[in-house]
Each structure stands twice: as C-alpha cells, then as structure tokens.
Amino acid sequence: MLAQFLMKYWKFILPVGIILVIGALFIPNQILSRIVEITGFAILAILAYVLGYKNATEDAEKMIKSELEKLAKQDIRYKFASDRIFKQLKGKMK
C-alpha cells in the first residue's frame, strides 16, 4: 500500500525529501536540524528502494517473457503456461 502510494506520487515526494535534507542546513537548532535531515534521508532511501524494486521486477518480467516466447515458438504448451504465469504475476503485483 505504501509502495503503491510512492509509485504514484514519487515525482512530488522526491523534491520534498531533497528540500528537507538541504533545509536542515539552515536550521540553527542542532537537534531539530538532525531530525529534519534524518527524515529527509529516510524519505529518499525508501523512495529509492521502491523505485529500484519496480525497475528490477519490470526487467525480470521482460526477460522471462522473451524466453517464454522463444519456447512458445517451439511448442504451444509453453504459450499456455506463459499466459497463466503472467496472469498470476499480475495478480500478486497488485
């Protein structure tokens, strides 16, 4: 649920994290400055993890699909199996 939210609004969340990190430099209170800085870095780290996971799964799905298409050209059973696999993957990703 959090990952879906981040995937949808990452273009707005990224600048917020950067502003928090840079804005912490201008806060005179050291404790408050550290809290704002750590919060900004945490937002950036979580966002980077979610975006990296999305890209990795998309690349893996493309590679699997291309291999199954090669096998489907040889035998029709692979075509039906690949259709079922990708239906199940789409259901788990949602």
C-alpha atoms as an extended CHARMM CRD file, in Angstrom:
* protein
*
        94  EXT
         1         1  MET       CA              0.0000000000        0.0000000000        0.0000000000  PROA      1               0.0000000000
         2         2  LEU       CA              2.8160000000        2.3980000000        0.8740000000  PROA      2               0.0000000000
         3         3  ALA       CA              4.7310000000        1.2520000000       -2.1960000000  PROA      3               0.0000000000
         4         4  GLN       CA              1.7410000000        1.9230000000       -4.4490000000  PROA      4               0.0000000000
         5         5  PHE       CA              1.3850000000        5.4040000000       -2.9790000000  PROA      5               0.0000000000
         6         6  LEU       CA              5.0850000000        6.0840000000       -3.5050000000  PROA      6               0.0000000000
         7         7  MET       CA              4.9490000000        4.7770000000       -7.0700000000  PROA      7               0.0000000000
         8         8  LYS       CA              2.0370000000        7.0520000000       -7.8420000000  PROA      8               0.0000000000
         9         9  TYR       CA              3.3920000000       10.2580000000       -6.2880000000  PROA      9               0.0000000000
        10        10  TRP       CA              7.1770000000        9.8010000000       -6.4170000000  PROA      10              0.0000000000
        11        11  LYS       CA              7.6540000000       12.9350000000       -8.5270000000  PROA      11              0.0000000000
        12        12  PHE       CA              6.2070000000       15.0270000000       -5.7000000000  PROA      12              0.0000000000
        13        13  ILE       CA              7.8320000000       13.1470000000       -2.8250000000  PROA      13              0.0000000000
        14        14  LEU       CA             11.3740000000       13.3120000000       -4.2120000000  PROA      14              0.0000000000
        15        15  PRO       CA             11.6220000000       17.1330000000       -4.0790000000  PROA      15              0.0000000000
        16        16  VAL       CA             10.1590000000       17.1120000000       -0.5540000000  PROA      16              0.0000000000
        17        17  GLY       CA             12.9420000000       14.7830000000        0.6220000000  PROA      17              0.0000000000
        18        18  ILE       CA             15.6060000000       16.8930000000       -1.0600000000  PROA      18              0.0000000000
        19        19  ILE       CA             14.1940000000       20.1000000000        0.4310000000  PROA      19              0.0000000000
        20        20  LEU       CA             14.1830000000       18.5390000000        3.9030000000  PROA      20              0.0000000000
        21        21  VAL       CA             17.8160000000       17.4660000000        3.6010000000  PROA      21              0.0000000000
        22        22  ILE       CA             19.0220000000       20.8170000000        2.2760000000  PROA      22              0.0000000000
        23        23  GLY       CA             16.7080000000       22.8070000000        4.5410000000  PROA      23              0.0000000000
        24        24  ALA       CA             18.2100000000       21.1400000000        7.5910000000  PROA      24              0.0000000000
        25        25  LEU       CA             21.4430000000       23.0220000000        6.9110000000  PROA      25              0.0000000000
        26        26  PHE       CA             19.7280000000       26.3390000000        7.5800000000  PROA      26              0.0000000000
        27        27  ILE       CA             18.0230000000       25.4260000000       10.8680000000  PROA      27              0.0000000000
        28        28  PRO       CA             20.0070000000       26.9150000000       13.7680000000  PROA      28              0.0000000000
        29        29  ASN       CA             18.8070000000       24.3680000000       16.3600000000  PROA      29              0.0000000000
        30        30  GLN       CA             21.0960000000       21.3140000000       16.0730000000  PROA      30              0.0000000000
        31        31  ILE       CA             18.6150000000       18.7690000000       17.4040000000  PROA      31              0.0000000000
        32        32  LEU       CA             15.8020000000       19.9310000000       15.1370000000  PROA      32              0.0000000000
        33        33  SER       CA             18.2320000000       20.1360000000       12.2420000000  PROA      33              0.0000000000
        34        34  ARG       CA             19.2860000000       16.4980000000       12.7110000000  PROA      34              0.0000000000
        35        35  ILE       CA             15.6690000000       15.3260000000       12.9470000000  PROA      35              0.0000000000
        36        36  VAL       CA             14.7270000000       17.1070000000        9.7090000000  PROA      36              0.0000000000
        37        37  GLU       CA             17.8670000000       15.8230000000        7.9790000000  PROA      37              0.0000000000
        38        38  ILE       CA             17.2910000000       12.2020000000        9.0190000000  PROA      38              0.0000000000
        39        39  THR       CA             13.6410000000       12.4220000000        7.9660000000  PROA      39              0.0000000000
        40        40  GLY       CA             14.6730000000       13.7140000000        4.5280000000  PROA      40              0.0000000000
        41        41  PHE       CA             17.2500000000       10.9800000000        4.0450000000  PROA      41              0.0000000000
        42        42  ALA       CA             14.7460000000        8.3410000000        5.1850000000  PROA      42              0.0000000000
        43        43  ILE       CA             12.2180000000        9.5440000000        2.6100000000  PROA      43              0.0000000000
        44        44  LEU       CA             14.8770000000        9.4480000000       -0.1140000000  PROA      44              0.0000000000
        45        45  ALA       CA             16.0650000000        5.9650000000        0.9050000000  PROA      45              0.0000000000
        46        46  ILE       CA             12.5640000000        4.4840000000        0.9260000000  PROA      46              0.0000000000
        47        47  LEU       CA             11.7560000000        6.0990000000       -2.3990000000  PROA      47              0.0000000000
        48        48  ALA       CA             14.9760000000        4.7910000000       -3.9570000000  PROA      48              0.0000000000
        49        49  TYR       CA             14.2360000000        1.2720000000       -2.6950000000  PROA      49              0.0000000000
        50        50  VAL       CA             10.6930000000        1.2440000000       -4.1060000000  PROA      50              0.0000000000
        51        51  LEU       CA             11.7310000000        2.6520000000       -7.4860000000  PROA      51              0.0000000000
        52        52  GLY       CA             14.6570000000        0.2180000000       -7.7150000000  PROA      52              0.0000000000
        53        53  TYR       CA             12.3890000000       -2.7290000000       -6.9080000000  PROA      53              0.0000000000
        54        54  LYS       CA              9.9120000000       -1.6510000000       -9.5940000000  PROA      54              0.0000000000
        55        55  ASN       CA             12.6170000000       -1.3730000000      -12.2340000000  PROA      55              0.0000000000
        56        56  ALA       CA             14.1330000000       -4.7210000000      -11.2780000000  PROA      56              0.0000000000
        57        57  THR       CA             10.7970000000       -6.5440000000      -11.4420000000  PROA      57              0.0000000000
        58        58  GLU       CA              9.9450000000       -4.9780000000      -14.8030000000  PROA      58              0.0000000000
        59        59  ASP       CA             13.3180000000       -6.0130000000      -16.2420000000  PROA      59              0.0000000000
        60        60  ALA       CA             12.9660000000       -9.5420000000      -14.9010000000  PROA      60              0.0000000000
        61        61  GLU       CA              9.4490000000       -9.8000000000      -16.2970000000  PROA      61              0.0000000000
        62        62  LYS       CA             10.6810000000       -8.7040000000      -19.7480000000  PROA      62              0.0000000000
        63        63  MET       CA             13.4760000000      -11.2850000000      -19.7010000000  PROA      63              0.0000000000
        64        64  ILE       CA             11.1380000000      -14.0880000000      -18.6150000000  PROA      64              0.0000000000
        65        65  LYS       CA              8.5810000000      -13.1000000000      -21.2230000000  PROA      65              0.0000000000
        66        66  SER       CA             11.1610000000      -13.1170000000      -24.0290000000  PROA      66              0.0000000000
        67        67  GLU       CA             12.4450000000      -16.5650000000      -23.0140000000  PROA      67              0.0000000000
        68        68  LEU       CA              8.9210000000      -17.9710000000      -22.8360000000  PROA      68              0.0000000000
        69        69  GLU       CA              8.0960000000      -16.5140000000      -26.2420000000  PROA      69              0.0000000000
        70        70  LYS       CA             11.1170000000      -18.3180000000      -27.6860000000  PROA      70              0.0000000000
        71        71  LEU       CA              9.8870000000      -21.5690000000      -26.1590000000  PROA      71              0.0000000000
        72        72  ALA       CA              6.3100000000      -20.9020000000      -27.3010000000  PROA      72              0.0000000000
        73        73  LYS       CA              7.5050000000      -20.8260000000      -30.8910000000  PROA      73              0.0000000000
        74        74  GLN       CA              8.7220000000      -24.3960000000      -30.4310000000  PROA      74              0.0000000000
        75        75  ASP       CA              5.7220000000      -25.8190000000      -28.5710000000  PROA      75              0.0000000000
        76        76  ILE       CA              2.2150000000      -24.4570000000      -27.9860000000  PROA      76              0.0000000000
        77        77  ARG       CA              2.1400000000      -25.7830000000      -24.3930000000  PROA      77              0.0000000000
        78        78  TYR       CA              4.6780000000      -23.1510000000      -23.3790000000  PROA      78              0.0000000000
        79        79  LYS       CA              2.3710000000      -20.4570000000      -24.7370000000  PROA      79              0.0000000000
        80        80  PHE       CA             -0.4660000000      -21.5230000000      -22.4380000000  PROA      80              0.0000000000
        81        81  ALA       CA              1.8870000000      -21.9060000000      -19.4900000000  PROA      81              0.0000000000
        82        82  SER       CA              3.3680000000      -18.4420000000      -20.0080000000  PROA      82              0.0000000000
        83        83  ASP       CA             -0.1200000000      -16.9020000000      -20.1690000000  PROA      83              0.0000000000
        84        84  ARG       CA             -1.0200000000      -18.4900000000      -16.8320000000  PROA      84              0.0000000000
        85        85  ILE       CA              2.2660000000      -17.4270000000      -15.2360000000  PROA      85              0.0000000000
        86        86  PHE       CA              1.8590000000      -13.7830000000      -16.1950000000  PROA      86              0.0000000000
        87        87  LYS       CA             -1.7570000000      -13.7140000000      -15.0520000000  PROA      87              0.0000000000
        88        88  GLN       CA             -0.6150000000      -14.9600000000      -11.6430000000  PROA      88              0.0000000000
        89        89  LEU       CA              2.2570000000      -12.4600000000      -11.5230000000  PROA      89              0.0000000000
        90        90  LYS       CA             -0.0540000000       -9.5650000000      -12.3470000000  PROA      90              0.0000000000
        91        91  GLY       CA             -2.4180000000      -10.6740000000       -9.5640000000  PROA      91              0.0000000000
        92        92  LYS       CA              0.3680000000      -10.7750000000       -6.9730000000  PROA      92              0.0000000000
        93        93  MET       CA              1.8340000000       -7.4060000000       -8.0120000000  PROA      93              0.0000000000
        94        94  LYS       CA             -1.4530000000       -5.5820000000       -7.3550000000  PROA      94              0.0000000000
